[in-house]
């Protein structure tokens, strides 16, 4: 990495894609320095990440190297010119990170799920306007994510970014954490001042999906990436399946098609709103098809039991109820009536033939 990178300027004008990389966990001095050396050969990587304290599900897993690792981060920073970044979960972490010259902090998905923890960190950060990225909480709960920004904002922090790292879900097996793209899009709509980047590693959970998901994130207008890298990924003590070598990262970044530079904030919001509309329209179509299937079954039942297709009393009642509900939701009375008349006509047509 040649010239130094100004993260504060990036927050004000995120024209350039921000690429953050480094190991899930800092394990040894050698592992960190070798990984950092590899990353220093990729111009786009401006920030070195390293997990020093690891939030582990089970107590017997590797819980991070602790303070010693911060000194290696400092050494890598001085040698290669990176900005450094680590996860903080308790005030003690913040104090140690600041003492050791860490430039950027992030709050992890588990921490953001707990407003007490976020408030404690916000109180500890008061008066120290260090850039902080906030990962989305594990559950797909936008309000928790928003709440964390509000707490940190109230503590006087002005460089706040979001990291979209996907959401825990029972039914999506393709990803480690389902992306649910509408949530970061909605965050951007509600808080256009928050710059959002994508942690593709924790969304994917495996190396194979990284390229595809990174491209999709770019298509959704992401302003940067966090991607875990390790000099020997298979031997990593944490998240071994999803880390990649600096060489693979270089290739992956070169393959990305950056379709459009996000320069105009309004244009970014518009693009994302259009994508949101497309997703909703898709859902509407699926629902209509589902409704038509049920309607066909009703038609068969009526035929079998010699019941007339049009039950006028029921139809009048249903239409009236729908109109009332629609009006309560802020929809236009005439439009709701028109929409349901079309849907009903279609159902009757299906049942008659
Ligand atoms: C990490 O970045 O290594 C990490 C623990 O992330 P998350 O909080 O998103 O699970
Ligand atoms: Mn990790």
PDB file of C-alpha atoms and ligand atoms in Angstrom, residues 24 49 54 87 106 108-110 135 165 202 228, ligand 1:
ATOM      1  CA  UNK A  24     -10.810 -13.408  11.396  1.00  0.00           C
ATOM      2  CA  UNK A  49      -8.697  -6.019  10.219  1.00  0.00           C
ATOM      3  CA  UNK A  54     -13.447 -13.411  19.680  1.00  0.00           C
ATOM      4  CA  UNK A  87     -13.786  -5.554  17.178  1.00  0.00           C
ATOM      5  CA  UNK A 106     -16.232  -2.247  14.895  1.00  0.00           C
ATOM      6  CA  UNK A 108     -19.865  -7.239  16.321  1.00  0.00           C
ATOM      7  CA  UNK A 109     -23.222  -8.776  15.455  1.00  0.00           C
ATOM      8  CA  UNK A 110     -23.641 -10.318  18.899  1.00  0.00           C
ATOM      9  CA  UNK A 135     -22.341  -4.765  12.153  1.00  0.00           C
ATOM     10  CA  UNK A 165     -22.881  -9.310   7.496  1.00  0.00           C
ATOM     11  CA  UNK A 202     -19.783 -13.843   7.186  1.00  0.00           C
ATOM     12  CA  UNK A 228     -11.450 -12.163   5.898  1.00  0.00           C
TER      13      UNK A 228
HETATM   14  C1  LIG B   1     -15.818 -11.284  12.770  1.00  0.00           C
HETATM   15  O1  LIG B   1     -15.823 -10.298  12.036  1.00  0.00           O
HETATM   16  O2  LIG B   1     -14.883 -12.085  12.832  1.00  0.00           O
HETATM   17  C2  LIG B   1     -17.035 -11.571  13.561  1.00  0.00           C
HETATM   18  C3  LIG B   1     -17.015 -12.262  14.690  1.00  0.00           C
HETATM   19  O3  LIG B   1     -18.098 -11.082  12.972  1.00  0.00           O
HETATM   20  P1  LIG B   1     -19.656 -11.050  13.359  1.00  0.00           P
HETATM   21  O4  LIG B   1     -19.777 -10.180  14.554  1.00  0.00           O
HETATM   22  O5  LIG B   1     -20.252 -10.470  12.123  1.00  0.00           O
HETATM   23  O6  LIG B   1     -20.088 -12.475  13.597  1.00  0.00           O
END
